[in-house]
Amino acid sequence: GIDMTADQYPYIAFSNALSAPIPGWAQEGGTAKLLERLGDRATRARIRKELETRNRSTGLDFQGMLISSVSNRNLKQWEGKRLTEVAAAWKKDPYETMFDFILADSARTGRVAFAMTEQDLQMGMAQPWTSFCTDGSALATDGPLHEGKPHPRAYGSFPRILARYVREDKLLAFEEAIRKMSSLPAQRVGLRERGILKPGFYADVVVFDPETVTDKATFEDPHQYSEGISVVLVNGKPVWEEGKFTGNLPGKVLRGPGYKH
């Protein structure tokens, strides 16, 4: 009897802070307190013991952790590298490497972690109440938004669904995939007059070739725009055309019915 929906992106890796696995008690009080505790030998040993106990069966998957962004320029060379690669270079075990990396970067390191399964991803994708998202931030292939090795979901989510799960695997029909990208999420969060091609609605339109649309971004080289998309309109004005940005900036912040001034 509960009205439930979900959204997802089409990758088996998530993205958050390298410090995310650290127990909650060790992060209480903010970044300064976390760094202080990691710098204390006894407290660090307690944190390690708790992590080892919590993950006794499989252990933390350090090979599945990829450094996606750093704040300390001296650590820039490790962006896009696995934590096991860092450990090998530093000649330390993975736990101590993770702790030292967090300290060296003032707990501002981003990571990508491979922790989901393709079977679960496809199961969720096939549900009629699941819509699609990127769960990513605004990025670009040049300028200040070109930093780091971010999760490729920001560049490739929707084209990846259309290319792999619709065209190749036939997990979804094109029409159903488009519904999950447009009208379903718009209706779910209460965005009126959006998400459907209809007279009087805002013209947010993507024109693509269903035979060629595909993602190019990878975890190793994420800053790549997708292919097969010829035109993108936002509020009726072209923002992407003939393989480049037009310079138009017609977008605006969208607020759902729960917004209060």
Coordinates of C-alpha atoms in Angstrom, one line a residue:
G1 CA 0.0 0.0 0.0
I2 CA 3.0 2.3 0.0
D3 CA 3.6 4.4 -3.1
M4 CA 7.2 3.6 -3.9
T5 CA 9.4 4.4 -6.9
A6 CA 13.2 4.3 -7.5
D7 CA 15.7 5.8 -9.9
Q8 CA 19.0 4.4 -11.1
Y9 CA 22.0 4.9 -13.4
P10 CA 23.4 2.1 -15.6
Y11 CA 26.7 1.3 -13.9
I12 CA 27.8 -1.2 -11.3
A13 CA 29.9 1.3 -9.4
F14 CA 28.9 4.1 -7.0
S15 CA 30.8 7.2 -6.1
N16 CA 31.4 9.0 -2.8
A17 CA 34.3 10.0 -0.5
L18 CA 37.3 7.8 0.1
S19 CA 36.6 8.4 3.8
A20 CA 33.1 7.0 3.5
P21 CA 33.9 3.5 4.9
I22 CA 35.3 5.1 8.1
P23 CA 33.0 4.3 11.1
G24 CA 30.5 7.0 12.0
W25 CA 31.9 7.6 15.5
A26 CA 35.3 8.4 14.0
Q27 CA 33.8 11.1 11.8
E28 CA 31.8 12.8 14.5
G29 CA 32.8 16.4 14.9
G30 CA 33.7 17.0 11.3
T31 CA 36.8 16.7 9.1
A32 CA 39.2 18.1 11.6
K33 CA 38.2 15.5 14.2
L34 CA 38.4 12.7 11.6
L35 CA 42.0 13.7 10.7
E36 CA 42.9 14.0 14.3
R37 CA 41.8 10.5 15.0
L38 CA 43.5 9.0 11.9
G39 CA 46.7 10.7 13.1
D40 CA 46.5 9.1 16.5
R41 CA 48.1 5.6 16.5
A42 CA 45.7 4.0 19.0
T43 CA 42.6 5.4 17.5
R44 CA 43.7 4.5 14.0
A45 CA 44.2 0.9 15.1
R46 CA 40.7 0.9 16.6
I47 CA 39.3 2.1 13.3
R48 CA 41.2 -0.5 11.4
K49 CA 40.0 -3.3 13.7
E50 CA 36.4 -2.2 13.3
L51 CA 36.7 -2.1 9.5
E52 CA 38.4 -5.6 9.4
T53 CA 35.7 -7.0 11.7
R54 CA 32.8 -5.5 9.8
N55 CA 34.1 -6.8 6.5
R56 CA 35.5 -10.1 7.9
S57 CA 34.0 -12.4 5.2
T58 CA 35.3 -10.5 2.2
G59 CA 37.3 -7.6 3.5
L60 CA 37.2 -4.1 2.0
D61 CA 37.6 -4.3 -1.8
F62 CA 40.6 -2.0 -2.2
Q63 CA 41.0 -3.3 -5.8
G64 CA 37.5 -2.1 -6.4
M65 CA 38.3 1.5 -5.2
L66 CA 39.4 4.0 -7.8
I67 CA 40.6 7.5 -6.8
S68 CA 38.4 9.9 -8.8
S69 CA 39.4 13.3 -7.5
V70 CA 41.9 14.9 -5.1
S71 CA 42.3 18.3 -3.5
N72 CA 46.0 18.1 -2.8
R73 CA 47.8 18.8 -6.1
N74 CA 50.7 16.6 -4.9
L75 CA 48.3 13.6 -5.2
K76 CA 47.1 14.4 -8.7
Q77 CA 49.0 11.5 -10.2
W78 CA 46.8 9.0 -8.4
E79 CA 43.5 10.2 -10.0
G80 CA 42.2 7.2 -12.0
K81 CA 44.3 4.7 -10.1
R82 CA 43.1 1.9 -7.9
L83 CA 43.9 2.0 -4.2
T84 CA 45.9 -1.2 -4.6
E85 CA 48.2 0.6 -7.1
V86 CA 48.8 3.4 -4.6
A87 CA 49.5 0.8 -1.9
A88 CA 52.0 -1.0 -4.1
A89 CA 53.8 2.3 -4.9
W90 CA 53.8 3.5 -1.3
K91 CA 54.9 0.0 -0.1
K92 CA 52.1 -0.1 2.5
D93 CA 49.2 -2.3 3.1
P94 CA 45.8 -1.1 1.7
Y95 CA 44.3 0.0 5.1
E96 CA 47.3 2.2 6.0
T97 CA 47.4 3.5 2.4
M98 CA 43.7 4.5 2.7
F99 CA 44.2 6.2 6.0
D100 CA 47.4 8.0 4.9
F101 CA 45.7 9.2 1.6
I102 CA 42.8 10.6 3.6
L103 CA 45.2 12.5 5.8
A104 CA 47.3 13.7 3.0
D105 CA 44.3 15.0 1.1
S106 CA 42.5 16.4 4.2
A107 CA 39.6 14.0 3.7
R108 CA 38.6 15.6 0.4
T109 CA 39.3 12.6 -1.9
G110 CA 36.6 11.3 -4.2
R111 CA 36.4 7.6 -5.0
V112 CA 34.5 5.3 -7.4
A113 CA 33.8 1.9 -5.9
F114 CA 32.7 -1.2 -7.8
A115 CA 30.2 -2.9 -5.5
M116 CA 27.0 -3.8 -7.4
T117 CA 26.2 -6.6 -9.8
E118 CA 25.0 -6.5 -13.4
Q119 CA 22.1 -8.9 -12.5
D120 CA 20.8 -6.5 -9.9
L121 CA 21.2 -3.5 -12.2
Q122 CA 19.1 -5.2 -14.9
M123 CA 16.5 -6.4 -12.5
G124 CA 15.9 -2.9 -11.2
M125 CA 16.0 -1.4 -14.7
A126 CA 13.2 -3.6 -15.9
Q127 CA 10.7 -2.5 -13.2
P128 CA 8.0 -0.2 -14.5
W129 CA 8.3 2.1 -11.5
T130 CA 12.0 2.7 -11.9
S131 CA 13.1 5.9 -13.7
F132 CA 16.6 6.8 -14.9
C133 CA 19.0 9.5 -13.7
T134 CA 22.7 10.3 -13.9
D135 CA 23.3 11.0 -10.1
G136 CA 26.2 13.0 -11.5
S137 CA 27.4 16.6 -11.3
A138 CA 27.8 19.1 -14.1
L139 CA 31.1 18.4 -16.0
A140 CA 32.8 19.5 -19.2
T141 CA 35.7 18.3 -21.4
D142 CA 37.6 21.5 -20.8
G143 CA 37.8 24.3 -18.2
P144 CA 37.4 24.0 -14.5
L145 CA 34.7 21.3 -14.8
H146 CA 37.3 19.0 -16.4
E147 CA 39.1 18.1 -13.1
G148 CA 39.7 14.6 -11.9
K149 CA 38.5 11.2 -13.1
P150 CA 34.8 11.4 -12.1
H151 CA 32.2 8.6 -12.5
P152 CA 31.3 8.3 -16.2
R153 CA 27.6 8.4 -15.3
A154 CA 27.6 12.2 -15.6
Y155 CA 28.5 11.9 -19.3
G156 CA 27.1 8.6 -20.5
S157 CA 24.1 7.4 -18.5
F158 CA 21.2 7.8 -20.9
P159 CA 23.1 7.0 -24.1
R160 CA 24.5 3.9 -22.4
I161 CA 21.0 2.7 -21.6
L162 CA 19.8 3.3 -25.2
A163 CA 22.9 1.6 -26.7
R164 CA 23.4 -1.3 -24.4
Y165 CA 20.2 -2.2 -22.7
V166 CA 17.8 -1.2 -25.4
R167 CA 19.5 -1.6 -28.8
E168 CA 21.9 -4.5 -27.9
D169 CA 20.4 -6.4 -25.0
K170 CA 16.7 -5.6 -25.7
L171 CA 16.0 -5.4 -22.0
L172 CA 13.7 -2.5 -22.7
A173 CA 11.8 -1.1 -25.6
F174 CA 12.9 2.3 -26.9
E175 CA 9.5 3.8 -25.9
E176 CA 9.8 2.5 -22.3
A177 CA 13.3 3.7 -21.9
I178 CA 12.4 7.2 -23.1
R179 CA 9.4 7.2 -20.7
K180 CA 11.8 6.4 -17.8
M181 CA 14.0 9.2 -18.9
S182 CA 11.4 11.9 -19.4
S183 CA 7.7 11.7 -18.4
L184 CA 8.0 9.3 -15.5
P185 CA 10.6 11.4 -13.5
A186 CA 8.9 14.7 -14.4
Q187 CA 5.6 13.4 -13.2
R188 CA 7.1 11.9 -10.1
V189 CA 8.7 15.1 -8.8
G190 CA 5.8 17.3 -10.0
L191 CA 7.4 19.2 -12.8
R192 CA 4.4 20.5 -14.7
E193 CA 4.3 20.9 -18.5
R194 CA 7.6 19.0 -18.9
G195 CA 8.7 15.5 -19.9
I196 CA 6.2 15.1 -22.8
L197 CA 6.1 16.3 -26.3
K198 CA 2.8 18.2 -26.3
P199 CA 1.6 21.6 -27.6
G200 CA 1.9 24.2 -24.9
F201 CA 4.6 22.3 -22.9
Y202 CA 8.2 23.5 -22.6
A203 CA 10.2 22.2 -25.5
D204 CA 13.0 20.2 -23.8
V205 CA 13.9 18.0 -26.7
V206 CA 16.8 15.6 -27.5
V207 CA 17.1 14.4 -31.1
F208 CA 19.2 11.3 -31.5
D209 CA 19.8 8.4 -33.9
P210 CA 18.6 5.2 -32.3
E211 CA 21.1 3.2 -34.4
T212 CA 24.2 5.1 -33.4
V213 CA 23.6 6.8 -30.0
T214 CA 26.2 5.5 -27.5
D215 CA 28.2 6.5 -24.5
K216 CA 32.0 7.0 -24.8
A217 CA 32.9 7.9 -21.2
T218 CA 34.8 5.2 -19.3
F219 CA 36.1 5.0 -15.7
E220 CA 39.6 5.4 -17.0
D221 CA 38.8 8.2 -19.4
P222 CA 35.4 9.7 -18.3
H223 CA 35.6 13.2 -19.9
Q224 CA 34.1 12.2 -23.2
Y225 CA 30.7 13.3 -24.7
S226 CA 28.4 10.7 -26.0
E227 CA 27.8 10.2 -29.7
G228 CA 24.7 10.0 -31.9
I229 CA 22.9 13.1 -30.5
S230 CA 22.4 15.8 -33.1
V231 CA 20.3 18.4 -31.4
V232 CA 19.4 19.3 -27.8
L233 CA 16.8 22.0 -27.1
V234 CA 16.2 23.5 -23.6
N235 CA 13.1 25.6 -23.3
G236 CA 12.8 25.7 -27.0
K237 CA 16.3 26.9 -27.8
P238 CA 19.2 24.8 -29.1
V239 CA 22.1 24.3 -26.7
W240 CA 23.8 21.5 -28.6
E241 CA 23.9 21.4 -32.4
E242 CA 26.3 20.0 -35.1
G243 CA 28.6 18.4 -32.5
K244 CA 29.1 21.5 -30.3
F245 CA 27.5 23.8 -27.8
T246 CA 25.7 26.8 -29.2
G247 CA 26.4 29.2 -26.4
N248 CA 22.7 29.6 -25.6
L249 CA 21.8 29.4 -21.9
P250 CA 18.0 29.1 -21.7
G251 CA 17.9 26.7 -18.7
K252 CA 16.5 27.6 -15.3
V253 CA 16.1 26.1 -11.9
L254 CA 13.1 23.8 -11.7
R255 CA 11.2 23.5 -8.4
G256 CA 8.6 20.9 -7.6
P257 CA 5.3 21.5 -5.7
G258 CA 7.1 21.1 -2.3
Y259 CA 9.2 24.2 -2.7
K260 CA 8.5 27.0 -0.3
H261 CA 9.8 30.6 -0.7

